[in-house]
Amino acid sequence: MTSRQVSKKQDARRGGPPQLPPTAWAVLGLLSFPGERTGYELKKWADSSLRFFYWAPAISQIYAELRRLEVLGYVTSSRSGPEEPRTKRRYAITAAGRDALTGWADGTEETGPAVLKHPLVLRVWLGHLADPARLHARVREHVARTERELADVREALGRADGVADWAHPQVALRWAERQHLAELELARAMLADLAELGPPGAAGRHLPHAAGQLPPHITGQLPSGTPTDG
Amino acid sequence: MTSRQVSKKQDARRGGPPQLPPTAWAVLGLLSFPGERTGYELKKWADSSLRFFYWAPAISQIYAELRRLEVLGYVTSSRSGPEEPRTKRRYAITAAGRDALTGWADGTEETGPAVLKHPLVLRVWLGHLADPARLHARVREHVARTERELADVREALGRADGVADWAHPQVALRWAERQHLAELELARAMLADLAELGPPGAAGRHLPHAAGQLPPHITGQLPSGTPTDG
């Protein structure tokens, strides 16, 4: 894409949203509902919504994004008065912040691909180096953890249920519920695949390609004009 | 967990593997198969295996990890001789590297949870700010991209098929195939959920909680002893 095209895209909607990371938009999104919120409230809220499909922010990340958004004029903050037992700083979205957020949420730029980092599958990929029984146990631990998370998703869905204005977050949470159910099915299918390689506890450890055979992932992969590297 | 427990866990297996990021183990894992590889070959290989469940490394990241692993004595490298048309540096795993990798792949420390960053679901979560037709189009773009990726996974599976020693990478790739099929189902179910909110193009944009109602994700969330923040 040329810089002219980029500029045209950014101009498409009252100047276009500035270049901010999605985490900044996510925090601003939390503030797009009426009312002021403390950083702690935003953190709790993220833990029962954003966490299931995007981001489980540390409280320090929430504050870092709030500072960035305040500098941009997208949020304002105020300290609570002496009538409260403890002083709190509350944040609210500004009109400029709401405009920018809408520009991002409804913009024309492409939605990036999903990023998935699955350490369990990485371990299975290197399963030739692992004890089969231990590998099975890792997968079962993942199943148990996913079941606990599914319960959390369903609790959040229960709280959102019947709130008419909460329609889109409900769609996102239903996606998360199905995603967790799929994750459980995937893990169980992987357990069955691993069991076919030999029962847990069997002497299944061996180094692959002992005869020096090239990994099939590489075979046929390299173009003839492999550039110099290193 | 106390530091004593951590230390005990690390001692469980011949001193325990050093603290390296999973990306370093992933690159070392690519080298755990016989033969020497250039950084470019490792990159191509990662693109048809690791990419589907863990990491799509830039070539610069591959080289950064190789440098780190070489300093640790886990890989060695050598330059090709003058008989090759272009000079190449090839990397090989050392005995110490293989021991450390096995210690990690078969270690007792917990496998971390999967990390998922799904920008599309974040957009849907903020769907009250978006034009319904544009939101539907975003989901359909995700379906098309996922279908292309599924074809890549199946191509990699085809290359791995029938290679007996490639059993665990095949299990990982079969997981990736099912994961992509699940991702397609999830996206289609989300399209149906969005369609229920109103047909694409309908005037569906509105600000939720116009009456100042608290988001249900927060209601009932905050413990009574909310700490001071800000």
Coordinates of C-alpha atoms in Angstrom, one line a residue:
Chain A
M1 CA 0.0 0.0 0.0
T2 CA 1.4 3.4 -0.9
S3 CA 1.6 6.2 1.6
R4 CA -1.0 8.1 -0.4
Q5 CA -3.4 5.2 0.0
V6 CA -2.8 5.1 3.7
S7 CA -3.3 8.8 3.9
K8 CA -6.5 8.5 1.9
K9 CA -7.8 5.7 4.2
Q10 CA -7.0 7.8 7.3
D11 CA -8.8 10.7 5.8
A12 CA -11.9 8.7 5.1
R13 CA -13.4 9.4 8.5
R14 CA -13.0 12.9 9.9
G15 CA -9.2 12.6 9.8
G16 CA -9.0 9.0 10.8
P17 CA -8.1 7.5 14.1
P18 CA -4.5 8.0 15.3
Q19 CA -2.1 5.1 15.3
L20 CA -2.7 3.5 18.7
P21 CA -2.2 -0.1 19.7
P22 CA -5.4 -2.2 20.1
T23 CA -4.8 -2.3 23.9
A24 CA -5.3 1.5 24.0
W25 CA -8.6 1.1 22.1
A26 CA -9.6 -1.7 24.4
V27 CA -9.2 0.4 27.5
L28 CA -11.0 3.3 25.8
G29 CA -13.7 0.8 24.8
L30 CA -14.2 -0.1 28.5
L31 CA -14.7 3.6 29.2
S32 CA -17.2 4.0 26.3
F33 CA -20.0 3.0 28.6
P34 CA -21.6 5.8 30.8
G35 CA -20.0 6.6 34.1
E36 CA -16.5 7.1 35.5
R37 CA -14.3 4.1 36.4
T38 CA -11.2 3.7 38.6
G39 CA -8.3 1.8 37.1
Y40 CA -9.1 -1.1 39.5
E41 CA -12.7 -1.3 38.2
L42 CA -11.4 -1.3 34.6
K43 CA -9.0 -4.1 35.5
K44 CA -11.8 -6.2 37.1
W45 CA -14.0 -5.6 34.1
A46 CA -11.3 -6.5 31.6
D47 CA -10.8 -9.8 33.6
S48 CA -14.4 -10.8 32.9
S49 CA -14.6 -9.7 29.2
L50 CA -11.4 -8.8 27.3
R51 CA -9.5 -11.6 28.9
F52 CA -11.5 -14.3 27.1
F53 CA -10.6 -13.1 23.6
Y54 CA -8.0 -10.5 23.6
W55 CA -6.0 -9.4 26.7
A56 CA -5.7 -10.0 30.4
P57 CA -4.1 -6.7 31.3
A58 CA -2.0 -6.2 34.4
I59 CA -3.2 -3.2 36.5
S60 CA 0.1 -1.4 35.5
Q61 CA -0.8 -1.8 31.8
I62 CA -4.3 -0.3 32.5
Y63 CA -2.7 2.7 34.1
A64 CA -0.1 3.0 31.3
E65 CA -2.9 3.1 28.7
L66 CA -4.9 5.6 30.8
R67 CA -1.9 7.9 31.0
R68 CA -1.4 7.7 27.2
L69 CA -5.1 8.3 26.6
E70 CA -5.2 11.3 29.0
V71 CA -2.2 12.9 27.2
L72 CA -4.2 12.6 23.9
G73 CA -7.2 14.2 25.5
Y74 CA -9.3 11.1 25.1
V75 CA -9.9 10.6 28.8
T76 CA -10.1 12.9 31.8
S77 CA -9.6 12.0 35.4
S78 CA -10.6 13.4 38.8
R79 CA -9.8 12.6 42.4
S80 CA -12.6 11.7 44.8
G81 CA -13.4 14.2 47.5
P82 CA -12.8 14.0 51.3
E83 CA -16.2 12.3 51.8
E84 CA -14.8 9.0 50.6
P85 CA -12.8 6.9 53.0
R86 CA -10.0 6.4 50.5
T87 CA -9.0 8.7 47.7
K88 CA -9.7 7.3 44.3
R89 CA -9.0 8.6 40.8
R90 CA -11.8 8.0 38.4
Y91 CA -11.5 8.2 34.6
A92 CA -14.1 9.2 32.0
I93 CA -14.1 9.3 28.2
T94 CA -14.2 12.7 26.5
A95 CA -16.1 13.6 23.4
A96 CA -12.8 13.5 21.4
G97 CA -12.1 10.1 22.9
R98 CA -15.5 8.8 21.8
D99 CA -15.1 10.2 18.3
A100 CA -11.6 8.6 18.0
L101 CA -12.9 5.2 19.3
T102 CA -15.8 5.2 16.9
G103 CA -13.4 6.1 14.1
W104 CA -11.3 3.0 15.0
A105 CA -14.2 0.6 15.7
D106 CA -15.9 1.5 12.5
G107 CA -12.9 2.3 10.4
T108 CA -12.0 0.8 7.1
E109 CA -8.5 -0.5 7.9
E110 CA -8.1 -4.2 8.0
T111 CA -8.6 -6.3 11.2
G112 CA -5.4 -8.1 11.9
P113 CA -5.2 -11.8 12.1
A114 CA -5.6 -13.6 15.4
V115 CA -2.4 -14.3 17.4
L116 CA -2.3 -17.7 19.0
K117 CA 0.6 -18.8 21.2
H118 CA -0.2 -22.3 22.5
P119 CA 2.7 -23.6 24.6
L120 CA 1.0 -27.0 25.1
V121 CA 1.0 -27.7 21.3
L122 CA 4.6 -26.6 21.2
R123 CA 5.4 -29.3 23.8
V124 CA 3.5 -31.9 21.8
W125 CA 5.4 -30.9 18.7
L126 CA 8.6 -31.7 20.6
G127 CA 6.9 -34.9 22.1
H128 CA 9.7 -37.1 20.8
L129 CA 11.8 -35.7 23.6
A130 CA 9.2 -36.2 26.3
D131 CA 8.0 -39.0 28.4
P132 CA 4.6 -40.0 27.0
A133 CA 2.9 -40.2 30.4
R134 CA 4.1 -36.7 31.3
L135 CA 2.9 -35.4 27.9
H136 CA -0.5 -36.9 28.5
A137 CA -0.7 -35.3 31.9
R138 CA 0.1 -31.9 30.4
V139 CA -2.8 -32.2 28.0
R140 CA -5.1 -33.2 30.8
E141 CA -4.0 -30.2 32.9
H142 CA -4.9 -28.0 29.9
V143 CA -8.3 -29.6 29.8
A144 CA -8.9 -28.9 33.5
R145 CA -7.7 -25.3 33.1
T146 CA -9.9 -24.8 30.1
E147 CA -12.9 -26.1 32.0
R148 CA -12.3 -23.6 34.8
E149 CA -12.1 -20.8 32.3
L150 CA -15.3 -21.9 30.6
A151 CA -17.1 -21.6 33.9
D152 CA -15.7 -18.0 34.1
V153 CA -17.0 -17.2 30.6
R154 CA -20.4 -18.6 31.5
E155 CA -20.6 -16.6 34.7
A156 CA -19.8 -13.4 32.7
L157 CA -22.5 -14.4 30.1
G158 CA -25.0 -14.9 33.0
R159 CA -24.4 -11.4 34.2
A160 CA -24.8 -10.0 30.6
D161 CA -27.9 -12.0 29.9
G162 CA -31.1 -10.0 29.3
V163 CA -29.3 -6.6 29.2
A164 CA -30.6 -5.3 25.9
D165 CA -27.9 -2.7 25.4
W166 CA -25.2 -5.2 26.1
A167 CA -25.9 -7.1 22.8
H168 CA -22.5 -7.0 21.2
P169 CA -20.5 -7.9 24.3
Q170 CA -22.9 -10.9 24.6
V171 CA -22.1 -11.9 21.0
A172 CA -18.4 -11.8 21.9
L173 CA -18.9 -13.8 25.1
R174 CA -21.0 -16.4 23.2
W175 CA -18.1 -16.7 20.8
A176 CA -15.8 -17.2 23.8
E177 CA -18.0 -19.9 25.3
R178 CA -18.0 -21.8 22.0
Q179 CA -14.2 -21.2 21.6
H180 CA -13.6 -22.8 25.0
L181 CA -15.9 -25.8 24.1
A182 CA -13.9 -26.2 20.9
E183 CA -10.6 -26.0 22.8
L184 CA -11.8 -28.9 25.0
E185 CA -12.7 -31.0 22.0
L186 CA -9.3 -30.2 20.4
A187 CA -7.4 -31.3 23.5
R188 CA -9.4 -34.5 23.8
A189 CA -8.8 -35.3 20.1
M190 CA -5.1 -34.7 20.7
L191 CA -5.1 -37.1 23.7
A192 CA -6.6 -39.7 21.4
D193 CA -3.9 -39.0 18.7
L194 CA -1.2 -39.3 21.3
A195 CA -2.6 -42.5 22.7
E196 CA -2.3 -44.0 19.2
L197 CA 1.4 -43.4 19.2
G198 CA 1.7 -45.7 22.2
P199 CA 0.1 -46.0 25.7
P200 CA 1.4 -43.4 28.3
G201 CA 4.3 -44.9 30.1
A202 CA 5.4 -47.0 27.1
A203 CA 9.0 -46.6 26.0
G204 CA 8.1 -44.2 23.3
R205 CA 11.0 -41.8 23.5
H206 CA 13.2 -41.8 20.4
L207 CA 15.0 -39.3 18.3
P208 CA 13.3 -38.8 14.9
H209 CA 15.1 -39.0 11.7
A210 CA 17.9 -41.2 13.1
A211 CA 18.9 -42.0 9.5
G212 CA 19.5 -38.4 8.7
Q213 CA 16.3 -38.0 6.7
L214 CA 15.3 -34.4 6.1
P215 CA 12.3 -33.2 8.0
P216 CA 9.3 -33.3 5.6
H217 CA 8.4 -29.8 6.5
I218 CA 11.4 -28.6 4.8
T219 CA 11.4 -31.0 1.8
G220 CA 10.1 -29.2 -1.2
Q221 CA 9.9 -25.9 0.7
L222 CA 13.0 -24.1 -0.4
P223 CA 12.9 -22.2 -3.6
S224 CA 15.8 -22.8 -5.9
G225 CA 17.2 -19.3 -5.5
T226 CA 17.7 -19.6 -1.7
P227 CA 19.4 -16.3 -0.8
T228 CA 22.6 -16.1 1.2
D229 CA 22.0 -15.7 4.9
G230 CA 24.0 -15.5 8.1
Chain B
M1 CA 5.1 -21.0 45.3
T2 CA 8.1 -20.3 47.5
S3 CA 11.6 -19.9 46.0
R4 CA 12.5 -23.1 47.7
Q5 CA 9.8 -25.0 45.8
V6 CA 10.9 -23.4 42.5
S7 CA 14.5 -24.4 43.2
K8 CA 13.4 -27.9 44.0
K9 CA 11.5 -28.1 40.7
Q10 CA 14.5 -26.9 38.8
D11 CA 16.7 -29.4 40.5
A12 CA 14.4 -32.3 39.6
R13 CA 16.1 -32.9 36.3
R14 CA 19.9 -32.7 36.1
G15 CA 20.0 -29.1 37.3
G16 CA 16.9 -28.1 35.3
P17 CA 16.9 -26.2 32.1
P18 CA 17.9 -22.5 32.2
Q19 CA 15.3 -19.8 32.0
L20 CA 14.9 -19.2 28.3
P21 CA 11.8 -17.9 26.5
P22 CA 9.8 -20.6 24.6
T23 CA 10.8 -18.9 21.4
A24 CA 14.4 -20.0 22.1
W25 CA 13.4 -23.6 22.8
A26 CA 11.3 -23.5 19.6
V27 CA 14.3 -22.6 17.5
L28 CA 16.4 -25.2 19.3
G29 CA 13.6 -27.6 18.6
L30 CA 13.8 -27.0 14.9
L31 CA 17.5 -27.9 15.2
S32 CA 16.8 -31.1 17.2
F33 CA 16.5 -33.0 13.9
P34 CA 19.6 -34.3 12.2
G35 CA 21.5 -32.0 9.9
E36 CA 22.7 -28.4 9.8
R37 CA 20.3 -25.6 8.8
T38 CA 20.7 -22.0 7.6
G39 CA 18.6 -19.3 9.3
Y40 CA 16.6 -19.0 6.2
E41 CA 15.8 -22.8 6.2
L42 CA 14.7 -22.5 9.8
K43 CA 12.5 -19.6 9.0
K44 CA 10.8 -21.5 6.1
W45 CA 10.3 -24.5 8.3
A46 CA 8.8 -22.4 11.2
D47 CA 6.4 -20.9 8.6
S48 CA 5.0 -24.4 7.9
S49 CA 4.9 -25.7 11.5
L50 CA 5.4 -23.4 14.4
R51 CA 3.3 -20.7 12.8
F52 CA 0.1 -22.7 13.1
F53 CA 0.1 -22.9 16.9
Y54 CA 2.8 -20.8 18.3
W55 CA 4.9 -18.3 16.5
A56 CA 5.5 -16.9 13.0
P57 CA 9.1 -15.6 13.6
A58 CA 10.7 -12.9 11.5
I59 CA 14.0 -13.9 10.1
S60 CA 15.6 -11.3 12.4
Q61 CA 14.0 -13.2 15.4
I62 CA 15.4 -16.5 14.2
Y63 CA 18.9 -15.0 14.1
A64 CA 18.5 -13.3 17.5
E65 CA 17.6 -16.7 19.0
L66 CA 20.5 -18.4 17.2
R67 CA 23.0 -15.9 18.6
R68 CA 21.6 -16.4 22.1
L69 CA 21.8 -20.2 21.7
E70 CA 25.3 -20.0 20.4
V71 CA 26.5 -17.9 23.3
L72 CA 25.0 -20.6 25.6
G73 CA 26.9 -23.3 23.7
Y74 CA 23.7 -24.9 22.6
V75 CA 24.3 -24.5 18.9
T76 CA 27.4 -24.1 16.7
S77 CA 27.7 -22.6 13.3
S78 CA 30.1 -22.8 10.4
R79 CA 30.4 -21.0 7.1
S80 CA 30.2 -22.9 3.9
G81 CA 33.4 -23.3 1.8
P82 CA 34.3 -21.6 -1.4
E83 CA 32.8 -24.5 -3.5
E84 CA 29.3 -23.0 -2.8
P85 CA 28.2 -20.2 -5.1
R86 CA 27.2 -18.1 -2.1
T87 CA 28.5 -18.2 1.4
K88 CA 26.0 -19.6 4.0
R89 CA 26.2 -20.0 7.7
R90 CA 24.7 -23.3 8.9
Y91 CA 23.7 -24.0 12.5
A92 CA 23.7 -27.4 14.3
I93 CA 22.6 -28.4 17.8
T94 CA 25.3 -29.4 20.3
A95 CA 25.1 -32.3 22.8
A96 CA 24.6 -29.6 25.6
G97 CA 21.8 -28.1 23.5
R98 CA 20.1 -31.4 23.1
D99 CA 20.3 -32.1 26.8
A100 CA 18.9 -28.7 27.7
L101 CA 16.1 -29.0 25.2
T102 CA 15.1 -32.4 26.5
G103 CA 15.2 -31.0 30.0
W104 CA 12.8 -28.4 28.9
A105 CA 10.5 -30.5 26.7
D106 CA 10.3 -33.2 29.4
G107 CA 10.6 -31.0 32.4
T108 CA 8.2 -30.8 35.3
E109 CA 7.4 -27.1 35.3
E110 CA 3.9 -26.1 34.3
T111 CA 2.9 -25.5 30.7
G112 CA 1.6 -21.9 30.5
P113 CA -1.9 -21.1 29.3
A114 CA -2.5 -20.4 25.7
V115 CA -2.4 -16.7 24.7
L116 CA -5.1 -15.6 22.3
K117 CA -5.3 -12.1 20.8
H118 CA -8.3 -12.0 18.5
P119 CA -8.7 -8.5 17.1
L120 CA -11.9 -9.5 15.3
V121 CA -13.7 -10.4 18.5
L122 CA -12.5 -7.2 20.0
R123 CA -14.2 -5.3 17.1
V124 CA -17.4 -7.2 17.6
W125 CA -17.3 -6.5 21.4
L126 CA -17.3 -2.8 20.4
G127 CA -19.9 -3.5 17.7
H128 CA -22.3 -0.9 19.1
L129 CA -19.9 1.7 17.6
A130 CA -19.7 0.1 14.2
D131 CA -21.8 -0.1 11.1
P132 CA -23.5 -3.6 11.0
A133 CA -22.7 -4.2 7.4
R134 CA -19.0 -3.3 7.9
L135 CA -18.9 -5.6 10.9
H136 CA -20.3 -8.5 9.0
A137 CA -17.8 -7.9 6.2
R138 CA -14.9 -8.0 8.8
V139 CA -16.1 -11.4 10.0
R140 CA -16.4 -12.7 6.4
E141 CA -12.8 -11.5 5.7
H142 CA -11.7 -13.5 8.7
V143 CA -13.5 -16.6 7.3
A144 CA -11.7 -16.2 4.0
R145 CA -8.3 -15.8 5.7
T146 CA -8.9 -18.8 7.9
E147 CA -9.8 -20.9 4.9
R148 CA -6.5 -19.9 3.2
E149 CA -4.5 -20.8 6.4
L150 CA -6.4 -24.2 6.6
A151 CA -5.1 -25.0 3.1
D152 CA -1.5 -24.2 4.3
V153 CA -2.0 -26.5 7.3
R154 CA -3.2 -29.3 5.1
E155 CA -0.3 -28.8 2.7
A156 CA 2.1 -29.2 5.7
L157 CA 0.2 -32.3 6.9
G158 CA 0.5 -33.8 3.4
R159 CA 4.2 -33.4 3.5
A160 CA 4.4 -35.0 7.0
D161 CA 2.1 -37.8 6.1
G162 CA 3.6 -41.3 6.2
V163 CA 6.9 -40.2 7.8
A164 CA 7.1 -42.5 10.8
D165 CA 9.5 -40.5 12.8
W166 CA 7.5 -37.3 12.3
A167 CA 4.7 -38.6 14.5
H168 CA 4.5 -35.8 17.1
P169 CA 4.7 -32.9 14.6
Q170 CA 1.8 -34.7 12.8
V171 CA -0.2 -34.7 16.0
A172 CA 0.5 -31.0 16.4
L173 CA -0.5 -30.4 12.7
R174 CA -3.7 -32.4 13.1
W175 CA -4.5 -30.2 16.1
A176 CA -3.9 -27.2 13.9
E177 CA -6.2 -28.5 11.2
R178 CA -9.1 -29.1 13.7
Q179 CA -8.4 -25.7 15.3
H180 CA -8.8 -24.0 11.9
L181 CA -12.0 -25.9 11.2
A182 CA -13.3 -24.8 14.7
E183 CA -12.3 -21.2 14.0
L184 CA -14.4 -21.3 10.8
E185 CA -17.4 -22.7 12.7
L186 CA -17.0 -20.1 15.5
A187 CA -16.9 -17.2 12.9
R188 CA -20.0 -18.6 11.1
A189 CA -21.9 -18.9 14.4
M190 CA -20.9 -15.3 15.2
L191 CA -22.2 -14.1 11.9
A192 CA -25.6 -15.8 12.8
D193 CA -25.6 -14.1 16.2
L194 CA -24.8 -10.7 14.6
A195 CA -27.6 -11.2 12.0
E196 CA -30.1 -11.7 14.9
L197 CA -29.2 -8.2 16.2
G198 CA -30.5 -6.8 12.9
P199 CA -29.8 -7.3 9.2
P200 CA -26.5 -5.8 7.9
G201 CA -27.2 -2.2 6.8
A202 CA -30.0 -1.7 9.3
A203 CA -29.7 1.3 11.5
G204 CA -28.3 -0.6 14.4
R205 CA -25.8 1.9 15.8
H206 CA -26.6 3.1 19.2
L207 CA -24.8 3.8 22.4
P208 CA -25.5 1.2 25.1
H209 CA -26.6 2.1 28.6
A210 CA -28.0 5.4 27.5
A211 CA -29.8 5.5 30.8
G212 CA -26.6 5.3 32.7
Q213 CA -27.0 1.7 33.7
L214 CA -23.8 0.0 35.0
P215 CA -22.3 -2.6 32.6
P216 CA -23.3 -6.0 33.9
H217 CA -19.7 -7.2 33.7
I218 CA -19.0 -4.9 36.6
T219 CA -22.1 -5.4 38.6
G220 CA -21.5 -7.8 41.4
Q221 CA -17.8 -7.9 40.5
L222 CA -16.1 -5.6 42.9
P223 CA -15.3 -6.9 46.3
S224 CA -16.4 -4.7 49.2
G225 CA -12.8 -3.8 50.1
T226 CA -11.9 -2.1 46.8
P227 CA -8.4 -0.9 47.3
T228 CA -7.4 2.7 46.6
D229 CA -6.0 3.2 43.2
G230 CA -4.8 6.0 41.0

